[in-house]
Amino acid sequence: MMNSRDFHRSPSFTERLSGLSTAFKMFPFIQTGQRILQPFLEKFGFSVQEVTDSVKLFLTNGHPALTFPFLRPPNNILIGCANLLGSKSAPLQFSPQISQFLNESVGKDVVYVSFGPYVKMSGVSWYSQLVEILTELDLRVIVKVDKEFEKEFPKSVLPLNWAPQKDLLRSGKIKLFISHCGNNGKMETIYYNVPVLCIPQFADQPVNAELVKVKGFGESLMKEDISVRAKEVIAAMIANHGTYHRNMKRASDIVENEPGNARENLLYYVEQVAEMGNVDYLVNKVARQQSTVEMYNLDIVVPVVVIVIVVVGFILYVLLKFCVYFSRKVGMAGFRKLKNE
């Protein structure tokens, strides 16, 4: 566990102890990330460790205000929303078809549904079922479909083969975004303050969905539960729209207004690499020299577990002795009473 303000020395016992609870919370997320990357890298003959050892600078599409507070090394620079900063006031660009649909939807709740440009949703039964649930709730729906999608929709549904997602999300006309929760969509919906219902499919999407739920930006639902829970969850999210919106706005305001924002960080470090050829001064060399015992805090975990087991065992032993003593006392008192009678 490294202290990012003083990372050129080995962390002390107390520093690692203070970070242990965070490490336990984040362990499932860290392992998921490694599992996602490994099959892709193996195709090119690399391992996750080889890549992390050779790459000196990581530019990550994330921001502490928008995502769970991951423990990150000094050479992992967050540039999330760098491409979105200042875009809230830019002119909206909608096709006549979309503009007409939004104009006809004034006074009604509009839901935008998209599972990305590369996923083929034609023939996926739960996708059609999801849209049917939305129409049953009397919602206006803009839904992203592929060209092979042949289902006919009612007038309250606008099917699109391509949708200007960022413009829709920042228009202020979308009440709820239903998404697979890929990282780009997650960042956009939070930045533009549109509550999101995540229905993750693969890769990093289950982790993103969990983070959205933890931060209060939206909810998560598995596709297997759509028929059972979707109507209830969507209705509750529409009713509680303001709470999700406020949580998102607090986060996006931090991103928008913080000094040294994501765009400035991106430009600064790209210029550093161009000028200096590397950013070795950011690389945490001590972390790579830590033993397995230190890295996984085994010198803390093992003694603590042993102490807990001993204490619990002692308490159980005392309780057992007390129960035996009490039962004997009760038995002797009953025996004396019978003898006197």
XYZ file of C-alpha atoms in Angstrom:
341
model
C 0.000 0.000 0.000
C 1.758 3.117 -1.179
C 1.538 6.674 0.097
C 1.306 8.723 -3.113
C 2.832 11.806 -1.452
C 6.016 10.005 -0.443
C 6.381 7.027 -2.754
C 10.164 6.712 -2.853
C 10.314 4.772 0.405
C 8.815 1.532 1.616
C 5.486 2.071 3.456
C 5.465 1.555 7.198
C 3.459 -1.084 9.050
C 0.889 1.491 10.210
C 0.507 2.929 6.680
C -0.221 -0.487 5.262
C -2.573 -1.231 8.146
C -4.550 1.962 7.496
C -4.994 1.017 3.839
C -5.968 -2.586 4.473
C -9.732 -2.019 4.620
C -9.652 -0.227 1.257
C -7.576 -3.036 -0.225
C -10.129 -5.624 0.861
C -12.969 -3.598 -0.689
C -11.140 -3.079 -3.961
C -9.698 -6.608 -4.379
C -12.666 -7.970 -6.415
C -12.542 -4.951 -8.767
C -8.762 -5.227 -9.274
C -9.002 -8.944 -10.057
C -11.836 -8.305 -12.523
C -9.735 -5.757 -14.399
C -6.845 -8.195 -14.729
C -9.147 -10.979 -15.949
C -10.601 -8.650 -18.587
C -7.178 -7.633 -19.949
C -5.403 -10.989 -19.866
C -7.182 -12.792 -22.783
C -6.723 -9.748 -25.029
C -3.027 -9.395 -24.224
C -2.361 -13.126 -24.595
C -3.279 -12.855 -28.279
C -0.173 -10.688 -28.701
C 2.001 -12.798 -26.418
C 1.953 -10.446 -23.406
C 0.879 -10.735 -19.802
C -0.704 -7.994 -17.685
C 2.444 -7.824 -15.563
C 4.725 -7.443 -18.588
C 2.658 -4.544 -19.884
C 2.465 -2.759 -16.535
C 6.235 -3.203 -16.100
C 7.074 -1.746 -19.529
C 4.566 1.114 -19.769
C 5.753 4.207 -17.912
C 2.588 6.319 -18.139
C -1.067 5.320 -17.952
C -3.736 7.814 -19.045
C -7.024 6.518 -17.610
C -10.495 7.595 -18.680
C -11.766 8.157 -15.153
C -12.090 10.728 -12.407
C -12.227 10.321 -8.595
C -15.510 12.260 -8.418
C -17.155 9.901 -10.904
C -15.723 6.529 -9.973
C -14.925 4.524 -6.892
C -11.718 5.793 -5.248
C -9.313 3.235 -6.676
C -5.800 3.077 -5.274
C -3.643 4.237 -8.175
C 0.122 4.470 -8.681
C 1.622 7.930 -9.382
C 2.084 7.158 -13.093
C -1.653 6.501 -13.557
C -3.093 9.882 -14.580
C -6.869 10.357 -14.646
C -8.099 12.253 -17.707
C -11.792 11.339 -17.561
C -14.134 13.844 -19.265
C -11.232 15.671 -20.953
C -13.222 15.441 -24.208
C -16.421 16.708 -22.547
C -15.220 19.801 -20.687
C -16.928 22.958 -21.904
C -19.344 21.045 -24.122
C -22.508 21.700 -22.083
C -23.077 25.057 -23.786
C -22.249 23.918 -27.348
C -25.084 23.996 -29.947
C -27.170 20.824 -30.159
C -27.223 19.030 -33.486
C -30.286 16.852 -34.033
C -31.781 15.447 -37.210
C -35.305 16.625 -38.103
C -36.587 13.193 -37.036
C -35.128 13.489 -33.530
C -36.115 17.151 -33.157
C -39.720 16.359 -34.079
C -39.853 13.446 -31.618
C -38.464 15.579 -28.775
C -40.893 18.422 -29.571
C -43.797 15.968 -29.465
C -42.506 14.666 -26.119
C -42.752 17.994 -24.257
C -44.296 17.383 -20.835
C -43.523 13.657 -20.941
C -40.598 11.608 -19.648
C -38.138 10.555 -22.372
C -35.908 7.502 -21.954
C -32.861 6.853 -24.139
C -31.862 3.174 -24.620
C -28.543 2.199 -26.182
C -26.181 -0.729 -25.827
C -23.423 0.693 -27.980
C -22.718 0.783 -31.721
C -21.135 -2.672 -31.995
C -23.632 -4.931 -30.224
C -26.259 -6.561 -32.460
C -29.572 -6.495 -30.586
C -31.726 -7.958 -33.373
C -33.263 -11.224 -32.209
C -32.505 -10.543 -28.527
C -35.841 -11.199 -26.842
C -35.167 -9.308 -23.616
C -34.324 -6.134 -25.569
C -37.775 -6.043 -27.156
C -39.281 -6.904 -23.789
C -37.467 -3.951 -22.203
C -38.898 -1.527 -24.771
C -42.390 -2.973 -24.215
C -42.058 -2.358 -20.477
C -41.066 1.254 -21.132
C -44.120 1.827 -23.338
C -46.356 0.225 -20.698
C -45.038 2.834 -18.253
C -46.234 5.548 -20.688
C -42.700 6.739 -21.395
C -41.386 8.207 -24.637
C -38.445 6.092 -25.832
C -35.484 6.697 -28.136
C -33.940 3.305 -28.776
C -30.718 2.405 -30.608
C -31.244 -0.623 -32.882
C -29.174 -2.254 -35.616
C -30.341 -2.369 -39.219
C -31.478 -5.993 -38.926
C -33.945 -5.128 -36.163
C -37.351 -5.747 -37.795
C -39.746 -5.189 -34.887
C -42.398 -2.519 -35.392
C -42.672 0.048 -32.608
C -45.556 2.278 -31.474
C -45.465 6.044 -32.097
C -44.093 6.623 -28.577
C -40.862 4.858 -29.614
C -38.229 6.299 -31.980
C -35.853 3.585 -33.293
C -32.483 4.828 -34.572
C -29.633 2.988 -36.270
C -27.305 5.728 -35.052
C -27.912 8.239 -32.254
C -26.006 11.420 -31.285
C -25.558 10.137 -27.752
C -23.650 13.062 -26.251
C -26.094 15.592 -27.688
C -29.065 13.629 -26.372
C -27.596 13.293 -22.888
C -26.672 16.985 -22.599
C -29.928 18.256 -24.097
C -31.731 18.201 -20.735
C -34.610 16.302 -22.368
C -33.611 12.764 -21.336
C -35.001 11.603 -17.970
C -33.260 8.200 -17.897
C -30.484 6.482 -19.843
C -30.602 2.667 -20.081
C -27.213 1.324 -21.078
C -24.795 -1.612 -21.008
C -22.617 0.775 -18.975
C -19.444 0.837 -21.004
C -16.870 3.265 -19.676
C -17.470 6.052 -22.236
C -21.233 5.974 -21.775
C -20.808 5.897 -18.013
C -18.618 9.003 -18.064
C -20.954 10.867 -20.423
C -24.165 10.157 -18.530
C -22.626 11.214 -15.207
C -21.062 14.350 -16.656
C -24.371 15.412 -18.224
C -26.338 14.451 -15.063
C -28.655 11.860 -16.611
C -29.481 8.967 -14.226
C -28.507 5.609 -15.693
C -29.923 2.104 -15.400
C -27.051 -0.270 -16.132
C -27.728 -3.670 -17.703
C -24.147 -4.976 -18.027
C -23.220 -7.567 -20.639
C -19.465 -8.330 -20.521
C -15.912 -6.979 -19.976
C -15.724 -4.033 -17.541
C -19.474 -3.384 -17.631
C -20.443 -5.329 -14.440
C -17.775 -3.394 -12.516
C -18.956 -0.066 -13.988
C -22.553 -0.911 -13.067
C -21.575 -1.641 -9.480
C -19.640 1.617 -9.223
C -22.619 3.593 -10.576
C -24.829 2.035 -7.917
C -22.297 2.596 -5.109
C -21.956 6.297 -5.981
C -25.731 6.851 -6.213
C -25.688 7.746 -9.917
C -28.149 5.038 -10.935
C -29.087 1.393 -10.542
C -27.968 -1.966 -11.880
C -30.125 -4.744 -13.305
C -29.171 -8.067 -14.858
C -30.827 -8.963 -18.155
C -32.208 -12.155 -16.570
C -34.211 -9.986 -14.143
C -35.809 -7.685 -16.735
C -39.118 -9.541 -16.863
C -39.367 -9.629 -13.058
C -37.927 -6.325 -11.840
C -37.467 -3.870 -14.726
C -40.871 -2.176 -14.447
C -40.485 -1.626 -10.698
C -36.889 -0.365 -10.949
C -37.557 2.001 -13.861
C -40.686 3.459 -12.240
C -38.758 4.066 -8.999
C -35.867 5.719 -10.858
C -38.202 8.072 -12.724
C -39.901 8.980 -9.429
C -36.542 9.577 -7.692
C -34.892 11.283 -10.666
C -33.949 14.337 -8.600
C -31.811 12.373 -6.135
C -29.718 10.717 -8.847
C -29.460 14.025 -10.717
C -28.146 15.862 -7.635
C -25.534 13.177 -6.964
C -24.344 13.390 -10.553
C -24.315 17.187 -10.599
C -22.128 17.349 -7.495
C -19.633 15.047 -9.195
C -19.696 16.786 -12.595
C -19.315 20.219 -10.953
C -16.087 19.010 -9.359
C -14.830 17.789 -12.738
C -15.824 21.025 -14.474
C -14.494 23.484 -11.898
C -11.447 21.887 -10.308
C -8.089 23.603 -10.929
C -5.797 21.525 -13.085
C -8.655 19.702 -14.769
C -8.508 16.525 -16.848
C -7.766 18.301 -20.136
C -4.870 20.250 -18.626
C -3.480 17.044 -17.100
C -3.692 15.301 -20.462
C -1.885 18.097 -22.301
C 0.750 18.491 -19.587
C 1.787 14.837 -19.459
C 1.706 14.360 -23.231
C 4.042 17.370 -23.517
C 6.252 15.904 -20.764
C 6.665 12.658 -22.699
C 7.300 14.546 -25.951
C 9.914 16.793 -24.335
C 11.672 14.372 -21.945
C 11.126 11.070 -23.721
C 9.845 9.425 -20.523
C 8.249 10.088 -17.146
C 10.456 7.889 -14.981
C 10.028 10.284 -12.081
C 6.395 9.105 -11.780
C 7.164 5.389 -11.715
C 6.787 3.821 -8.284
C 9.952 1.758 -8.141
C 9.514 0.703 -4.508
C 6.207 -1.048 -5.232
C 7.970 -3.391 -7.632
C 10.534 -4.262 -4.975
C 7.958 -5.229 -2.363
C 7.816 -8.855 -1.344
C 4.633 -10.894 -1.685
C 4.223 -10.689 2.096
C 4.285 -6.882 2.029
C 2.252 -6.508 -1.165
C -0.633 -8.602 0.155
C -0.197 -7.445 3.780
C 0.238 -11.035 4.958
C 2.303 -9.882 7.914
C -0.828 -8.002 9.044
C -3.560 -10.352 7.903
C -2.154 -13.589 9.333
C -1.544 -12.287 12.909
C -4.921 -10.516 12.957
C -6.731 -13.669 11.809
C -4.917 -15.774 14.404
C -5.746 -13.280 17.171
C -9.416 -13.164 16.124
C -9.622 -16.963 16.109
C -8.024 -17.173 19.566
C -10.304 -14.474 21.019
C -13.449 -16.003 19.509
C -12.361 -19.453 20.678
C -11.766 -18.151 24.204
C -15.173 -16.442 24.307
C -16.899 -19.608 23.119
C -14.982 -21.642 25.708
C -16.058 -19.281 28.522
C -19.689 -19.340 27.326
C -19.634 -23.133 27.175
C -18.223 -23.339 30.689
C -20.865 -20.894 31.935
C -23.669 -22.913 30.307
C -22.371 -26.145 31.853
C -22.062 -24.477 35.274
C -25.535 -22.939 35.006
C -27.156 -26.200 33.904
C -25.522 -28.026 36.813
C -26.744 -25.392 39.290
C -30.279 -25.642 37.940
C -30.102 -29.434 38.032
C -28.796 -29.487 41.634
C -31.486 -27.016 42.758
C -34.193 -29.210 41.240
C -32.706 -32.322 42.823
C -32.660 -30.698 46.285
C -36.253 -29.528 45.890
C -37.406 -33.057 45.018
C -35.399 -34.520 47.937
C -36.972 -32.068 50.435
C -40.456 -32.895 49.184
